[in-house]
DNA sequence: CTGAAAGCGCTTACAG
DNA sequence: CTGAAAGCGCTTACAG
């Protein structure tokens, strides 16, 4: 059997293609009885309108794009992204939008090339982006390309061109962590952040410093890259030599670095939490299963993904630019801080 | 500026739309010099042909679909899928195909509904599927829908209708694990599998039994569901009461159940590996980081995803149905079996 | 409320 | 090698 088309349905029903189209799309211009007949026949035939024909005549692809840039062999170690993806997809499905996924390496040029191509081909109606960078070229690029986007993890202060995005209150999250450590008696702490090129890492660093200063605590900062080895090496460099005023607690920018920190402490013969406490800025099963289990800030990736996708959907169908603040994260206190 | 079209390029160059199209698609019918002029202009204008127009006239969407069915909150705990996705995407990108991703809940009807819709809308040219089930209805459904597909993890013996897929030699993998345990002196082992509805779990069970029998080893089987708690509970039920002929080693169907098993041993006051050894049928960071670290069978999800995607690409452009055997997995020996 | 027609932007026989 | 034209399957003013 050849594929059924809208013309076929129209002929079977003895009406025009336009009527079928109006009926399918819930447009006025058909009687209720005609609409029902169309819908019933479509269902009976298991017929759906061709997405490409629809995309062409509507000038809308019905899909949203997302590019994940990461080392393919390491992507599996980032459960945060998988959760985000799940939240995004669920929300998009409800809005009847498809998700187009592209994975590229860590070269930022590949991500930009993907956007140029998608815009040129009109392959997607909009884009979801993550991890705002210092002087991020992407918002301007997407504006130039005319591709609507939502930035998950946008800066709280906007530049000249406003855009849609989600924001996180780093001051609150930082306070949650620092207060927790202060309460447990720590006065000298270290903060091993992710790469400085990410705006949110810069903000976290500043907020941790500010909060620690308010408590009269000293804080040492190190830059990591989210890999296990970075957490390990930072701890070795911080605590490898016995010194007078060694830090008694270390905050790490994600769960993997926290695992690395734990390994380093073990190697150095330091006990956790008795000698050194550990806090992870990202919760995961790793934090739960480690021994000692690791106190962690619990973001909610599924919910965050959902919100980001909803912002994009509303941007696409009403053109409203808006930013939405993520709720403060909860600290899950575990053994690594003596809880 | 309005969006450039193929007609616009043709006019600018003073040639026909057909020539532009031939030039872009590497078809014969244009002189080399004309082709170059077209390509240069397209590049200069950052112009790409509209994907929906192309899809409509070619009757090909240029996309491949994949539905992941899992609990959204648990999906992040399955690094295997993320790796698979990375491998698939890399291969598809090289074949100039887009990936359409849909996440649905655990209700199998949702997955099938997605296929029906995709086929009806002609949204994707083909589909990638995982985890062959007992009496799996999906291959027949996709055949009826006329949607080409590749089944990752296909049964080694095919039914009446042949199809494209990847196969795993469970006998070899099972032997790797069982031999490893036999060599370390174990004579009574347990095998906590994933759900029996998955064909590969049934096959693993049979292969482990067969291999163990060949060595004169006794094997007890339990059905799990891949969750941490299932591994925990299985071990409690196997080793909770001290018995004469208790098992001395447990094979678990994935990394999460292995973590659960480790927790249970700790609770029961049993030492690993001295009292009970553990082997995981799936490697991951969890196995590496656990204490003791867990001996695991290392599949290579990125490579497997790549192979599956390549099978689909070749099915789509030459119609060749083929199955490809995955290489045998390696056993990574770690502390949990005394290595 | 309904129908005939143009248009979305490509590809692809077909005639020159 | 090139050009005019039909066709892919929808949507959407427009006239009745």
XYZ file of C-alpha atoms (C1' of nucleotides) in Angstrom:
710
model
C 0.000 0.000 0.000
C 1.229 3.454 -0.840
C 1.500 5.930 1.978
C -1.748 7.718 2.635
C -1.743 11.491 2.233
C -4.022 14.318 3.153
C -5.368 14.297 -0.400
C -6.266 10.649 0.025
C -8.173 11.303 3.205
C -9.991 14.201 1.572
C -11.055 12.067 -1.345
C -12.238 9.222 0.882
C -14.344 11.648 2.861
C -15.502 13.614 -0.150
C -14.184 16.914 1.189
C -11.282 19.218 0.379
C -7.709 18.965 1.610
C -8.155 22.271 3.417
C -10.976 20.892 5.510
C -8.906 17.906 6.489
C -6.024 20.166 7.444
C -8.239 22.480 9.502
C -9.783 19.526 11.247
C -6.438 18.011 12.117
C -5.001 21.208 13.443
C -7.941 22.274 15.528
C -8.478 25.342 13.357
C -11.866 26.921 12.844
C -13.369 26.457 9.419
C -14.866 22.974 9.701
C -18.055 21.770 11.285
C -17.721 19.616 14.357
C -19.183 16.645 12.562
C -16.693 16.938 9.707
C -13.846 17.312 12.177
C -14.877 14.140 13.943
C -15.086 12.216 10.698
C -11.568 13.341 9.791
C -10.114 12.512 13.174
C -11.796 9.132 13.253
C -10.548 8.201 9.819
C -7.010 9.314 10.642
C -7.062 7.173 13.717
C -8.522 4.208 11.901
C -5.840 4.411 9.235
C -3.102 5.125 11.798
C -2.355 8.118 9.657
C -0.204 11.095 10.697
C 0.645 14.136 8.586
C 4.110 14.072 7.078
C 6.443 15.991 9.345
C 8.612 17.259 6.525
C 5.714 18.560 4.467
C 4.349 20.214 7.549
C 7.748 21.626 8.452
C 8.164 23.054 4.973
C 4.822 24.756 4.783
C 4.911 25.995 8.349
C 8.569 27.007 8.234
C 9.026 25.225 11.531
C 10.853 21.996 12.011
C 9.112 20.941 15.189
C 12.446 20.066 16.744
C 14.758 21.596 19.266
C 18.500 21.069 19.216
C 21.015 20.406 21.908
C 24.718 19.920 21.533
C 26.675 18.158 24.216
C 30.348 18.825 24.026
C 32.433 16.357 25.931
C 34.917 13.589 25.515
C 32.770 10.628 24.353
C 34.535 8.244 26.721
C 33.918 10.472 29.713
C 30.349 11.456 29.019
C 29.109 8.380 30.840
C 30.689 9.627 34.043
C 28.528 12.736 34.136
C 25.156 11.625 35.454
C 24.134 15.259 35.739
C 23.760 15.539 31.971
C 21.725 12.404 31.659
C 19.287 13.713 34.247
C 19.115 17.062 32.526
C 18.428 15.318 29.238
C 15.633 13.296 30.787
C 13.988 16.427 32.184
C 14.325 18.263 28.899
C 12.965 15.438 26.850
C 9.953 14.932 29.068
C 8.984 18.582 28.806
C 9.576 18.696 25.055
C 7.470 15.612 24.488
C 4.604 17.270 26.308
C 4.999 20.302 24.055
C 5.033 18.005 21.023
C 8.574 18.928 20.088
C 11.309 16.536 19.102
C 14.811 16.600 20.492
C 17.739 16.596 18.116
C 20.922 15.640 19.875
C 24.457 16.240 18.676
C 27.587 15.231 20.539
C 30.805 16.935 19.618
C 34.281 16.892 21.069
C 35.590 19.509 23.428
C 36.579 21.927 20.688
C 34.176 24.888 21.050
C 34.336 25.578 17.315
C 32.440 22.364 16.647
C 29.571 23.477 18.778
C 29.358 26.773 16.940
C 29.598 25.061 13.549
C 26.651 22.884 14.531
C 24.561 25.932 15.318
C 25.433 27.554 12.003
C 24.461 24.477 10.123
C 21.238 23.955 12.048
C 20.241 27.544 11.470
C 21.081 27.381 7.783
C 19.242 24.135 7.222
C 16.388 25.251 9.463
C 16.774 21.924 11.106
C 15.708 23.083 14.554
C 13.450 25.850 15.788
C 15.544 26.601 18.825
C 18.451 25.510 20.902
C 19.251 24.634 24.500
C 22.674 25.645 25.785
C 24.618 25.060 28.987
C 27.488 26.404 30.958
C 27.822 30.064 30.287
C 31.421 30.957 29.569
C 33.402 34.022 30.306
C 32.714 36.321 27.356
C 30.610 33.603 25.822
C 30.391 34.072 22.045
C 27.374 31.842 21.665
C 24.482 34.165 22.538
C 25.643 36.719 19.990
C 26.161 33.997 17.405
C 22.692 32.591 17.898
C 21.183 36.068 17.743
C 22.952 36.664 14.468
C 21.729 33.307 13.172
C 18.195 34.093 14.268
C 18.028 30.927 16.313
C 16.024 31.259 19.540
C 17.744 29.757 22.551
C 17.626 29.197 26.253
C 20.767 29.289 28.309
C 20.717 26.953 31.266
C 22.941 28.497 33.907
C 22.856 32.069 32.714
C 24.624 34.896 34.490
C 22.408 36.772 36.885
C 23.369 40.113 35.452
C 22.540 40.328 31.816
C 24.532 42.025 29.141
C 22.985 44.375 26.589
C 20.928 41.796 24.748
C 18.490 40.054 27.083
C 17.869 36.391 26.638
C 16.005 33.445 28.044
C 17.667 31.343 30.657
C 17.769 29.788 34.055
C 19.854 31.284 36.822
C 21.246 29.871 40.016
C 21.764 31.872 43.164
C 25.362 30.983 43.855
C 25.464 33.168 46.944
C 22.807 31.077 48.633
C 24.336 27.763 47.608
C 27.781 28.926 48.717
C 26.401 30.044 52.035
C 24.778 26.667 52.554
C 28.101 24.930 52.145
C 30.273 27.402 54.017
C 27.839 27.708 56.916
C 27.749 23.949 57.226
C 31.530 23.827 57.504
C 31.680 26.788 59.873
C 29.149 25.160 62.141
C 31.337 22.091 62.339
C 34.242 24.184 63.490
C 36.267 24.569 60.310
C 38.172 27.835 60.037
C 40.566 27.120 57.195
C 39.055 25.616 54.066
C 39.994 24.974 50.456
C 37.809 25.295 47.374
C 38.748 23.231 44.325
C 36.630 24.682 41.554
C 35.939 23.661 37.983
C 37.608 25.545 35.122
C 37.562 29.331 35.480
C 36.275 29.749 31.960
C 32.847 28.794 33.248
C 31.147 31.831 34.636
C 29.397 29.887 37.345
C 32.728 28.681 38.701
C 33.998 32.224 38.983
C 30.845 33.190 40.762
C 31.049 30.270 43.137
C 34.626 31.163 43.995
C 33.719 34.766 44.759
C 30.679 33.771 46.786
C 32.568 31.184 48.838
C 35.287 33.748 49.554
C 32.782 36.351 50.592
C 30.860 34.052 52.851
C 34.004 32.608 54.422
C 35.313 36.117 55.077
C 32.069 36.981 56.821
C 32.722 34.102 59.185
C 36.362 35.001 59.562
C 37.400 31.797 57.794
C 40.426 31.506 55.531
C 39.943 29.989 52.077
C 42.474 28.686 49.566
C 41.365 28.242 45.961
C 42.508 25.768 43.330
C 41.322 25.308 39.759
C 40.316 21.819 38.675
C 38.814 20.344 35.521
C 36.086 18.091 36.963
C 38.183 14.953 36.475
C 38.933 12.546 39.269
C 42.656 13.182 38.969
C 42.188 16.920 39.438
C 40.531 16.397 42.808
C 43.234 13.981 43.779
C 46.091 16.227 42.757
C 44.617 19.311 44.362
C 44.342 17.552 47.692
C 47.884 16.243 47.425
C 49.145 19.732 46.694
C 47.111 21.193 49.558
C 47.851 18.572 52.164
C 50.829 16.605 50.947
C 53.277 18.426 53.214
C 52.357 18.787 56.862
C 52.070 22.506 57.558
C 51.063 24.571 60.540
C 47.860 26.027 59.173
C 46.671 23.228 56.876
C 43.064 23.374 55.728
C 40.637 21.138 57.577
C 37.967 20.971 54.903
C 37.886 20.868 51.112
C 34.993 21.833 48.848
C 35.161 20.209 45.415
C 33.362 21.412 42.303
C 31.783 18.077 41.401
C 31.372 14.495 42.492
C 34.274 13.050 40.518
C 36.799 15.472 41.971
C 35.393 14.625 45.380
C 36.093 10.958 44.744
C 39.620 11.875 43.738
C 39.996 13.875 46.940
C 38.911 10.887 48.998
C 41.500 8.688 47.288
C 44.202 11.261 47.941
C 43.336 11.495 51.627
C 43.570 7.744 51.901
C 46.983 7.787 50.238
C 48.193 10.534 52.527
C 47.043 8.632 55.577
C 44.583 11.357 56.512
C 41.234 10.414 57.949
C 37.969 11.794 56.646
C 36.215 13.509 58.361
C 38.440 13.513 61.461
C 41.450 15.142 59.802
C 39.871 16.624 56.711
C 36.220 17.081 55.745
C 34.951 16.923 52.173
C 31.954 18.578 50.485
C 30.917 17.984 46.878
C 29.149 20.658 44.844
C 27.189 17.984 43.053
C 25.457 14.986 44.448
C 25.379 11.563 42.822
C 25.419 7.904 43.598
C 29.189 8.168 43.917
C 28.790 10.466 46.899
C 26.308 8.096 48.485
C 28.366 4.960 47.970
C 31.793 6.272 48.843
C 33.254 5.478 52.219
C 32.958 7.723 53.945
C 29.836 8.891 52.152
C 30.242 12.439 50.925
C 28.243 15.467 51.981
C 26.937 17.067 48.803
C 24.880 19.864 47.443
C 21.953 18.289 45.702
C 20.872 20.030 42.555
C 17.967 18.481 40.746
C 18.966 17.935 37.135
C 15.675 16.429 35.983
C 13.716 19.395 37.304
C 16.247 21.857 35.939
C 16.083 20.295 32.496
C 12.340 20.451 32.573
C 12.342 24.138 33.441
C 14.876 24.983 30.750
C 12.815 23.149 28.140
C 9.649 24.905 29.230
C 11.355 28.266 28.842
C 12.309 27.331 25.314
C 8.820 26.134 24.449
C 7.271 29.365 25.625
C 9.921 31.363 23.829
C 9.106 29.508 20.631
C 5.407 29.941 20.718
C 5.011 33.347 22.236
C 8.413 34.912 21.799
C 8.698 35.770 25.483
C 12.211 36.131 26.777
C 12.373 35.274 30.435
C 14.780 34.086 33.054
C 13.850 31.745 35.806
C 15.720 31.336 39.075
C 16.420 27.785 40.136
C 15.469 26.981 43.710
C 18.297 26.871 46.207
C 20.029 23.514 46.376
C 19.801 21.333 49.452
C 22.819 20.105 51.279
C 22.759 16.385 51.928
C 24.882 15.983 55.048
C 26.814 12.729 55.141
C 29.816 11.175 56.875
C 32.515 13.177 55.112
C 31.659 16.185 57.264
C 30.962 14.116 60.324
C 27.214 13.990 59.929
C 17.578 39.855 5.163
C 15.242 37.136 4.017
C 16.524 33.618 4.070
C 18.451 32.748 0.951
C 17.092 29.915 -1.164
C 18.331 27.776 -3.987
C 16.458 30.022 -6.397
C 18.325 33.004 -5.030
C 21.676 31.358 -5.539
C 20.704 30.359 -9.066
C 19.715 33.892 -9.939
C 22.888 35.362 -8.469
C 24.966 32.968 -10.524
C 22.808 33.256 -13.626
C 22.138 29.531 -13.807
C 19.168 27.271 -13.135
C 18.073 25.856 -9.806
C 18.758 22.383 -11.143
C 22.395 23.175 -11.707
C 22.742 24.512 -8.195
C 21.135 21.388 -6.818
C 23.351 19.082 -8.871
C 26.414 20.991 -7.795
C 25.521 20.824 -4.124
C 24.782 17.146 -4.166
C 27.788 16.035 -6.106
C 25.612 14.826 -8.981
C 26.762 14.761 -12.574
C 25.193 17.349 -14.829
C 27.284 20.415 -14.045
C 30.698 21.470 -15.219
C 33.438 21.511 -12.627
C 33.764 25.255 -12.882
C 30.048 25.816 -12.292
C 30.140 23.435 -9.365
C 32.974 25.363 -7.791
C 31.189 28.682 -8.229
C 28.098 27.252 -6.525
C 30.034 25.769 -3.649
C 32.033 28.938 -3.138
C 28.963 31.114 -3.077
C 27.179 28.804 -0.660
C 30.126 28.955 1.656
C 30.454 32.705 1.366
C 26.786 33.171 2.221
C 26.914 30.505 4.930
C 24.016 28.980 3.070
C 22.715 25.453 3.577
C 19.757 23.838 1.810
C 16.587 23.684 3.868
C 16.390 20.322 5.541
C 12.624 20.145 5.428
C 12.421 20.955 1.729
C 15.093 18.403 1.077
C 13.361 15.844 3.276
C 10.081 16.381 1.474
C 11.434 16.035 -2.027
C 13.738 13.149 -1.182
C 11.220 11.382 1.025
C 13.933 10.978 3.602
C 14.132 12.835 6.855
C 17.860 12.547 7.346
C 17.315 11.518 10.939
C 17.443 8.341 12.910
C 15.364 7.752 16.005
C 16.103 6.191 19.333
C 13.796 5.736 22.244
C 15.173 5.227 25.699
C 12.687 3.767 28.065
C 13.599 4.201 31.695
C 12.624 5.962 34.851
C 13.823 9.567 34.284
C 15.266 9.789 37.783
C 17.278 6.618 37.354
C 18.562 7.167 33.871
C 21.546 9.098 35.209
C 22.702 6.016 37.044
C 23.168 4.044 33.855
C 26.462 5.191 32.376
C 26.247 2.385 29.833
C 23.516 4.201 27.917
C 25.364 7.470 27.870
C 28.389 5.767 26.367
C 26.243 3.982 23.835
C 24.636 7.273 22.897
C 28.021 8.892 22.433
C 29.165 6.106 20.114
C 25.956 6.202 18.126
C 25.990 9.935 17.731
C 29.589 10.032 16.582
C 28.934 7.485 13.866
C 25.709 9.158 12.761
C 27.387 12.540 12.522
C 29.983 11.047 10.221
C 27.199 9.651 8.069
C 25.522 13.049 8.091
C 22.477 11.810 9.928
C 20.771 13.477 12.838
C 19.747 11.733 16.024
C 16.229 12.142 17.290
C 15.958 11.125 20.905
C 12.808 10.259 22.797
C 12.670 9.252 26.433
C 9.615 7.459 27.637
C 8.662 5.768 30.874
C 8.946 2.071 31.469
C 5.602 1.246 29.888
C 6.467 -0.658 26.681
C 3.348 0.664 24.970
C 4.855 4.140 24.911
C 7.843 2.943 22.993
C 5.644 1.278 20.407
C 3.417 4.340 20.121
C 6.496 6.417 19.401
C 7.471 4.130 16.547
C 3.986 4.281 15.066
C 4.001 8.012 15.164
C 7.505 8.354 13.753
C 6.639 6.010 10.909
C 3.388 7.831 10.150
C 4.970 11.256 10.214
C 8.024 9.997 8.342
C 9.982 11.717 11.030
C 12.898 9.307 10.992
C 14.393 7.052 8.347
C 15.246 4.294 10.750
C 15.416 3.289 14.348
C 17.923 1.928 16.832
C 16.612 -0.501 19.417
C 18.075 -2.212 22.480
C 17.526 -5.120 24.757
C 15.784 -7.830 22.858
C 12.889 -9.174 24.850
C 11.414 -12.587 25.075
C 8.934 -12.754 22.175
C 9.779 -9.171 21.371
C 6.891 -7.566 19.472
C 8.986 -4.699 18.178
C 10.679 -6.233 15.134
C 7.340 -7.322 13.684
C 5.846 -3.920 14.457
C 8.660 -2.067 12.726
C 8.435 -4.389 9.742
C 4.758 -3.662 9.459
C 5.440 0.068 9.752
C 8.117 -0.164 7.090
C 10.659 1.401 9.416
C 14.191 0.024 9.005
C 15.884 -0.799 12.295
C 18.931 -2.214 13.961
C 18.632 -4.227 17.115
C 21.560 -3.838 19.463
C 21.838 -7.048 21.393
C 19.977 -9.319 19.032
C 19.507 -13.026 19.644
C 22.087 -15.167 17.926
C 19.490 -17.393 16.394
C 17.176 -15.458 14.180
C 13.494 -15.989 13.789
C 11.775 -16.195 10.404
C 12.313 -12.565 9.431
C 15.996 -11.661 9.337
C 17.042 -8.285 10.585
C 20.050 -6.125 11.245
C 21.640 -6.232 14.638
C 24.595 -6.752 16.854
C 25.072 -9.959 18.776
C 27.082 -10.835 21.826
C 28.618 -14.212 22.439
C 27.284 -14.837 25.912
C 28.947 -18.234 26.099
C 32.383 -16.667 25.804
C 31.649 -13.882 28.281
C 30.136 -16.335 30.735
C 33.153 -18.583 30.423
C 35.450 -15.654 31.131
C 33.682 -14.965 34.397
C 33.133 -18.543 35.513
C 36.677 -19.599 34.646
C 38.020 -16.676 36.639
C 36.066 -17.794 39.691
C 36.935 -21.443 39.224
C 40.612 -20.594 39.033
C 40.320 -18.808 42.358
C 38.917 -21.919 43.962
C 35.210 -21.147 44.025
C 32.959 -24.204 43.695
C 29.599 -22.827 44.762
C 28.542 -19.571 43.148
C 25.434 -17.463 42.760
C 24.279 -15.530 39.720
C 21.989 -12.548 40.283
C 20.716 -11.719 36.812
C 18.697 -8.853 35.395
C 15.015 -9.371 34.564
C 14.241 -12.615 32.736
C 12.195 -10.787 30.137
C 15.451 -9.713 28.535
C 16.645 -12.407 26.216
C 20.284 -11.737 26.964
C 19.695 -12.381 30.647
C 18.165 -15.755 29.909
C 21.100 -16.572 27.713
C 23.606 -15.486 30.322
C 21.893 -17.647 32.933
C 21.993 -20.701 30.688
C 25.610 -20.104 29.693
C 26.782 -19.582 33.265
C 25.024 -22.779 34.303
C 26.521 -24.739 31.474
C 30.021 -23.489 32.094
C 29.791 -24.006 35.834
C 28.540 -27.548 35.284
C 31.510 -28.253 33.068
C 33.740 -27.296 35.978
C 31.638 -29.258 38.444
C 30.597 -26.029 40.172
C 27.191 -25.490 41.753
C 25.278 -22.361 40.786
C 22.253 -20.716 42.379
C 20.288 -18.187 40.338
C 18.302 -15.153 41.433
C 16.414 -12.625 39.349
C 17.172 -8.944 39.949
C 16.057 -5.704 38.315
C 19.381 -3.861 37.977
C 18.668 -1.649 40.987
C 21.031 -1.348 43.908
C 18.434 -2.735 46.295
C 18.031 -5.878 44.198
C 21.709 -6.727 44.538
C 21.541 -6.028 48.237
C 18.457 -8.127 48.828
C 19.686 -11.037 46.748
C 22.868 -11.254 48.782
C 20.951 -11.043 52.045
C 18.673 -13.851 50.918
C 21.637 -15.945 49.767
C 23.924 -15.376 52.709
C 21.773 -13.989 55.507
C 21.567 -17.299 57.329
C 24.790 -19.204 57.895
C 24.435 -22.496 56.043
C 26.703 -25.429 55.395
C 27.142 -25.012 51.672
C 26.902 -21.233 51.277
C 28.092 -19.748 48.005
C 31.550 -18.198 48.046
C 31.130 -15.924 45.037
C 28.320 -13.881 43.522
C 28.009 -12.691 39.934
C 25.759 -9.657 39.545
C 24.123 -8.526 36.323
C 25.288 -4.927 36.474
C 27.369 -2.458 38.431
C 24.563 -1.082 40.599
C 23.527 -4.502 41.850
C 27.180 -5.182 42.573
C 27.314 -2.078 44.751
C 24.238 -3.295 46.552
C 25.879 -6.671 47.072
C 28.903 -5.001 48.615
C 26.700 -3.071 51.031
C 24.900 -6.257 52.016
C 28.146 -8.098 52.701
C 29.251 -5.263 54.938
C 25.972 -5.404 56.832
C 26.249 -9.155 57.250
C 29.779 -8.845 58.564
C 31.160 -10.846 55.644
C 34.502 -9.879 54.163
C 35.028 -9.401 50.428
C 36.881 -11.195 48.903
C 37.938 -13.403 51.817
C 34.452 -14.709 52.612
C 32.609 -13.879 49.432
C 33.887 -12.732 46.040
C 31.944 -10.403 43.742
C 31.950 -10.039 39.956
C 29.997 -7.428 38.029
C 28.720 -8.058 34.499
C 29.255 -4.412 33.679
C 32.176 -2.205 34.433
C 31.957 1.425 35.505
C 33.538 3.980 37.725
C 31.508 2.562 40.577
C 33.356 -0.727 40.286
C 36.689 1.073 40.238
C 35.965 3.295 43.208
C 34.252 0.824 45.477
C 36.194 -0.675 48.341
C 37.039 -3.295 47.665
C 37.182 -2.452 43.968
C 35.016 -4.820 41.965
C 36.144 -7.257 39.308
C 34.045 -6.555 36.235
C 33.416 -7.561 32.687
C 34.259 -4.566 30.571
C 32.012 -4.057 27.610
C 32.769 -1.059 25.477
C 29.588 0.942 25.096
C 31.060 3.671 22.910
C 32.371 1.158 20.416
C 29.162 -0.856 20.529
C 27.078 2.215 19.854
C 29.290 3.091 16.955
C 28.917 -0.345 15.391
C 25.146 -0.343 15.822
C 24.883 3.064 14.160
C 27.077 1.962 11.283
C 24.840 -1.040 10.700
C 21.862 1.264 10.502
C 23.598 3.647 8.128
C 24.476 0.868 5.758
C 21.000 -0.571 6.029
C 19.568 2.812 5.096
C 21.685 3.448 2.105
C 22.113 0.009 0.653
C 19.356 -1.975 2.261
C 21.736 -4.663 3.490
C 20.543 -6.593 6.483
C 23.477 -7.844 8.496
C 24.378 -8.881 11.987
C 27.678 -8.136 13.573
C 29.175 -10.011 16.512
C 30.592 -7.863 19.278
C 34.093 -8.794 20.372
C 34.361 -10.782 23.584
C 34.427 -8.616 26.689
C 37.516 -8.367 28.863
C 37.489 -9.148 32.510
C 39.064 -6.441 34.642
C 40.300 -8.290 37.696
C 40.153 -6.243 40.875
C 40.148 -6.721 44.650
C 36.673 -8.198 44.978
C 37.951 -11.497 43.638
C 41.283 -11.191 45.360
C 43.202 -9.814 42.393
C -18.575 26.125 6.467
C -16.182 24.559 1.942
C -13.195 24.351 -2.350
C -9.656 25.669 -5.782
C -5.139 27.425 -5.806
C -0.744 29.173 -4.520
C 3.220 28.511 -1.892
C 6.914 26.414 1.304
C 12.218 25.095 -1.005
C 14.086 21.582 -2.536
C 15.014 17.218 -6.246
C 14.710 14.991 -10.527
C 13.180 13.210 -14.825
C 12.780 15.363 -19.389
C 13.716 17.994 -23.440
C 17.044 20.883 -25.545
C 26.079 20.615 -19.786
C 21.712 23.583 -18.985
C 16.792 25.121 -18.298
C 11.749 24.820 -17.657
C 8.546 22.150 -15.166
C 6.429 18.835 -12.243
C 6.276 16.904 -7.841
C 7.081 15.909 -2.712
C 2.605 16.671 1.095
C 1.325 19.769 3.709
C -0.791 24.945 5.188
C -3.225 29.046 4.405
C -5.087 33.158 2.477
C -8.892 33.890 -0.737
C -13.259 33.617 -3.004
C -17.652 31.468 -2.817
